[in-house]
Amino acid sequence: MSGPSNFKPKSAILQWTERRLPILGLMHSSFVAYPTPRNLNYWWTFGGILSFCLGVQIITGIVLAMHYTPTVAGAFESVEHIMRDVNYGWLIRYVHANGASMFFIAVYIHIFRGLYYGSYKEPREILWILGVIIFLLMMATAFMGYVLPWGQMSFWGATVITNLFSALPGVGPKIVELLWGGYSVDQPTLQRFFSLHYLLPFMIAGVVVLHIWALHEVGQNNPAGIDVKSDKDTVPFTPYATAKDNFAMICFMIFFAWFVFYIPNYLGHADNYIPANPLQTPTHIVPEWYFLPFYAILRAIPSKLGGVMAMFGSIALLAFLPWLDRAKTRSARYRPLFKQFFWVFVIVCIGLGWLGSKPAEGAYVIASRILTAYYFIHFLVILPLLSYYEKPAPVPASIADSVLGNQPLAPARVKGSR
Amino acid sequence: MMNKNTLLALGVVSAISFGASFPAFAADDAHSTPQPPRLSWTFAGPFGHFDKAQIQRGFKVYREVCQSCHSMKLVAFRTLGQSGALGFSEGQVRAIAAEYQINDGPNDRGEMFQRPGRPSDYFPLIYPNEQAARATHNGALPVDFSVIAKARTYEVGFPGFLIDIVRQYQENGVDYIHALLTGYAKAPEGFEISQTQFYNKYFPGHRIAMRPPLEDNRVEYTDGTPQTVDQYARDVSAFLMWAAEPHLEARKRIGFQVMIFLIVFAGLAYFTKKKVWADAH
């Protein structure tokens, strides 16, 4: 993926194969020789962690699908069958359920890292847009997955979210019927959600391949936000990035295991251990934590259509980010004002998340409206204005300079780079 | 410069919007239920395990009191004897199962019949269907107890909900059940309540259709444990935690092994990373 590989296997058989299908060369140039900026910090390890999350979800999901029954009458009990009778079923299910949350924790860190260091800017626009598409697919997958246990939150969450589409003028009601496969959330809904929940992760995997392809074409951004200028600026992916990713991934697994083994239901809702009952609405219908900021935006707008537009708009806006923020300097490190607005934006997003978990009444609604307005102002007003008015600090001459200061580079110290 | 001011203004705006929401939060609390007291459970924390004597007592309370209305249809008799459970022998499980009548069939003549339970059977339904249950209880439905300990909780505000992650606190369900069972009281002056309902401090809305199920000395304990409502409530809650999460002990035991492995692995990975990067920085 980064130029022709000069990789030559030692064994004659592999040389024979390589001449006909250069797959080892592709692997070698993508994951061994691939030059990575030498100044990458630990925020850059979340790409690898996300691949790990996707792998975990697919493997545990395939096993769960072997024991799960996608029927209104059997779904809840089949999940309990997995929890009680399937060998290590409780482990597989808790890894899968918490894995979804871990996936979102990692993706949010990954996205905010991109926002902070300007990873969406020229020439990484397509890389960034592919990322937004993956994020959307993840949301769809997670939403449908949460419906499958057929508990109270599954049912009512599905009802509320699918009903949103009815706000669309004209086609709305038809779309809702199509999603439901009928006139209410019922058996056909559950069954098609199961089918799509199985399909979408493989679509995610496909877009991830494109995402990595685009990444390897343009090269990674880095904390200094400057281009790679010479070999001194990079180190080969293996062993440098692999060793670092490996350590970060194991630390992430410790965090993951903490939830799986000790507080496996912390991130879920108690209500989802009550079997779905179409005749009884729960007091508060709350989506999973990773949807809360968007849920707050949805409820902040008094009109239903407006709320739906704002919610989808808040995600769609991300795709236009490369053209909203026109500042030449990528990294927030050298953008003093942008850096501050970035942190305000982070706090606003967390605030929206908190408000999303609260009932839509009184001061919560007012606060949601203020923060929703700020969310859009950040992208549509602040970022474009900053591009013109902000005076960036001088950036270092090269990545090597930013790592090693102004000391001259002793030859021995760059042994690692090719 | 103008931006410093902008930032300040934004800070003020967001502070106001957050501040403004606190009165609403307080108002929300006033007409909701108090937080159930947190008890110390043997199965809490990283080395948590069930106190076999306690969950056996809880099982006794369930059988002699709760079972007259509440089913436990997802729990199989055989699980009573599995490891990390009540500690019953195979013979004991067989005997317990045989005390229940199970609907089976159809037989060769095409008829359904009743037979004594076997370890592979599940706790039978108390009522044939929901309508029958409601008809006997003035329209109220006695819920199934299989996962009740995970299906109930209470809200923990900020920052408590974050502290719970570090403390590994996930016993909210059993806290609630204990609080509910001990939370019956006389309705306060002016609180309207119908004849078929009872006042409970911890039940959302305070009107519960279940009459106070426990009273002191209702269930006989042979091991000298005090026969009080509070003790019964603790024991039956612990039993219900087991019923909802029968592999809890295995989960925590394996979790500890996984943690040790990962921490050692992380240490090795850290030093590997350090060695690899030693000549690059």
Coordinates of C-alpha atoms in Angstrom, one line a residue, chain A residues 181-331:
Chain A
G181 CA -41.7 -4.9 8.6
G182 CA -45.2 -4.1 9.7
Y183 CA -47.1 -1.5 11.7
S184 CA -45.3 -1.7 15.1
V185 CA -42.0 -3.0 16.5
D186 CA -42.6 -6.8 16.5
Q187 CA -41.3 -10.1 15.2
P188 CA -40.3 -8.9 11.7
T189 CA -38.4 -5.9 13.3
L190 CA -36.5 -8.2 15.6
Q191 CA -35.7 -10.6 12.8
R192 CA -34.4 -8.0 10.3
F193 CA -32.5 -6.2 13.0
F194 CA -30.7 -9.5 13.8
S195 CA -29.9 -10.0 10.1
L196 CA -28.6 -6.5 9.7
H197 CA -26.7 -6.7 13.0
Y198 CA -24.9 -9.6 11.6
L199 CA -24.3 -7.9 8.2
L200 CA -23.1 -4.4 9.3
P201 CA -19.9 -5.5 11.1
F202 CA -18.6 -7.0 7.9
M203 CA -19.4 -3.7 6.1
I204 CA -17.5 -1.9 8.8
A205 CA -14.6 -4.3 8.2
G206 CA -14.8 -3.4 4.5
V207 CA -14.7 0.3 5.2
V208 CA -11.9 -0.2 7.7
V209 CA -9.8 -1.7 4.9
L210 CA -10.5 1.4 2.8
H211 CA -9.7 3.6 5.8
I212 CA -6.4 1.9 6.3
W213 CA -5.7 1.9 2.6
A214 CA -6.3 5.7 2.5
L215 CA -4.1 6.0 5.6
H216 CA -1.2 4.2 4.1
E217 CA -1.5 6.3 0.9
V218 CA -1.3 9.7 2.7
G219 CA 0.7 8.6 5.7
Q220 CA -0.2 9.2 9.4
N221 CA -0.6 12.6 10.8
N222 CA 1.4 13.2 13.9
P223 CA 1.3 15.4 17.1
A224 CA 3.3 18.1 15.4
G225 CA 0.9 18.1 12.4
I226 CA 3.7 18.5 9.9
D227 CA 4.6 16.4 6.9
V228 CA 7.2 13.7 6.9
K229 CA 10.2 15.3 5.1
S230 CA 13.0 12.7 5.4
D231 CA 13.8 9.3 6.6
K232 CA 14.9 10.8 9.8
D233 CA 11.3 11.7 10.6
T234 CA 10.0 8.1 10.5
V235 CA 10.6 4.7 12.0
P236 CA 9.4 1.4 10.5
F237 CA 6.0 0.2 11.7
T238 CA 7.6 -3.0 13.0
P239 CA 9.0 -3.1 15.6
Y240 CA 8.4 0.5 16.7
A241 CA 4.7 1.0 16.3
T242 CA 3.9 -2.6 16.9
A243 CA 5.6 -2.6 20.2
K244 CA 3.9 0.6 21.3
D245 CA 0.5 -0.5 20.0
N246 CA 0.9 -3.8 21.7
F247 CA 1.6 -2.2 25.1
A248 CA -1.3 0.2 24.7
M249 CA -3.7 -2.6 23.7
I250 CA -2.9 -4.7 26.7
C251 CA -3.5 -1.7 29.0
F252 CA -6.9 -1.2 27.2
M253 CA -7.6 -4.9 27.8
I254 CA -7.1 -4.4 31.5
F255 CA -9.7 -1.6 31.5
F256 CA -12.0 -3.8 29.4
A257 CA -11.6 -6.8 31.7
W258 CA -12.4 -4.6 34.7
F259 CA -15.9 -4.1 33.3
V260 CA -16.4 -7.6 31.9
F261 CA -15.5 -9.4 35.1
Y262 CA -16.4 -7.0 37.9
I263 CA -19.1 -4.7 36.8
P264 CA -20.5 -6.3 33.6
N265 CA -23.9 -4.6 33.9
Y266 CA -22.7 -1.2 34.9
L267 CA -22.9 0.2 31.4
G268 CA -26.3 -1.3 30.6
H269 CA -29.8 -0.6 31.9
A270 CA -31.4 -2.7 34.6
D271 CA -34.7 -2.3 32.7
N272 CA -33.3 -4.5 29.9
Y273 CA -33.5 -7.5 32.3
I274 CA -37.2 -7.1 32.2
P275 CA -38.7 -8.9 29.1
A276 CA -40.1 -6.5 26.5
N277 CA -43.7 -5.6 27.1
P278 CA -45.4 -3.5 24.4
L279 CA -48.2 -2.5 26.9
Q280 CA -46.0 -1.0 29.5
T281 CA -43.7 2.0 28.8
P282 CA -40.7 2.4 31.1
T283 CA -40.6 5.7 33.1
H284 CA -37.5 6.9 31.4
I285 CA -36.5 5.6 28.0
V286 CA -32.8 6.3 27.8
P287 CA -30.4 5.1 25.0
E288 CA -27.0 3.5 25.7
W289 CA -24.5 6.0 27.0
Y290 CA -22.7 6.4 23.7
F291 CA -25.8 7.9 22.1
L292 CA -26.6 10.3 24.9
P293 CA -25.1 13.5 23.4
F294 CA -27.0 12.9 20.2
Y295 CA -30.2 12.1 22.1
A296 CA -29.8 15.4 24.0
I297 CA -29.5 17.2 20.6
L298 CA -32.6 15.4 19.4
R299 CA -34.7 16.4 22.3
A300 CA -33.4 20.0 22.5
I301 CA -35.3 21.0 19.3
P302 CA -39.0 21.5 20.0
S303 CA -40.1 20.2 16.6
K304 CA -39.8 16.5 15.8
L305 CA -38.5 16.9 12.3
G306 CA -36.1 19.7 13.5
G307 CA -34.8 17.4 16.2
V308 CA -34.2 14.6 13.8
M309 CA -32.4 16.9 11.4
A310 CA -30.3 18.4 14.1
M311 CA -29.3 14.9 15.4
F312 CA -28.3 13.6 12.0
G313 CA -26.9 16.9 11.1
S314 CA -24.6 16.9 14.1
I315 CA -23.0 13.7 12.8
A316 CA -23.1 14.7 9.1
L317 CA -21.4 17.9 9.9
L318 CA -18.2 16.0 10.8
A319 CA -17.9 14.9 7.2
F320 CA -17.6 18.6 6.1
L321 CA -15.0 19.4 8.8
P322 CA -12.0 19.5 6.4
W323 CA -13.8 22.4 4.6
L324 CA -15.1 24.2 7.7
D325 CA -11.7 24.4 9.3
R326 CA -9.4 26.0 6.7
A327 CA -6.5 26.7 8.9
K328 CA -3.2 25.6 7.4
T329 CA -1.7 24.6 10.7
R330 CA -2.9 21.1 11.6
S331 CA -2.0 20.5 15.2

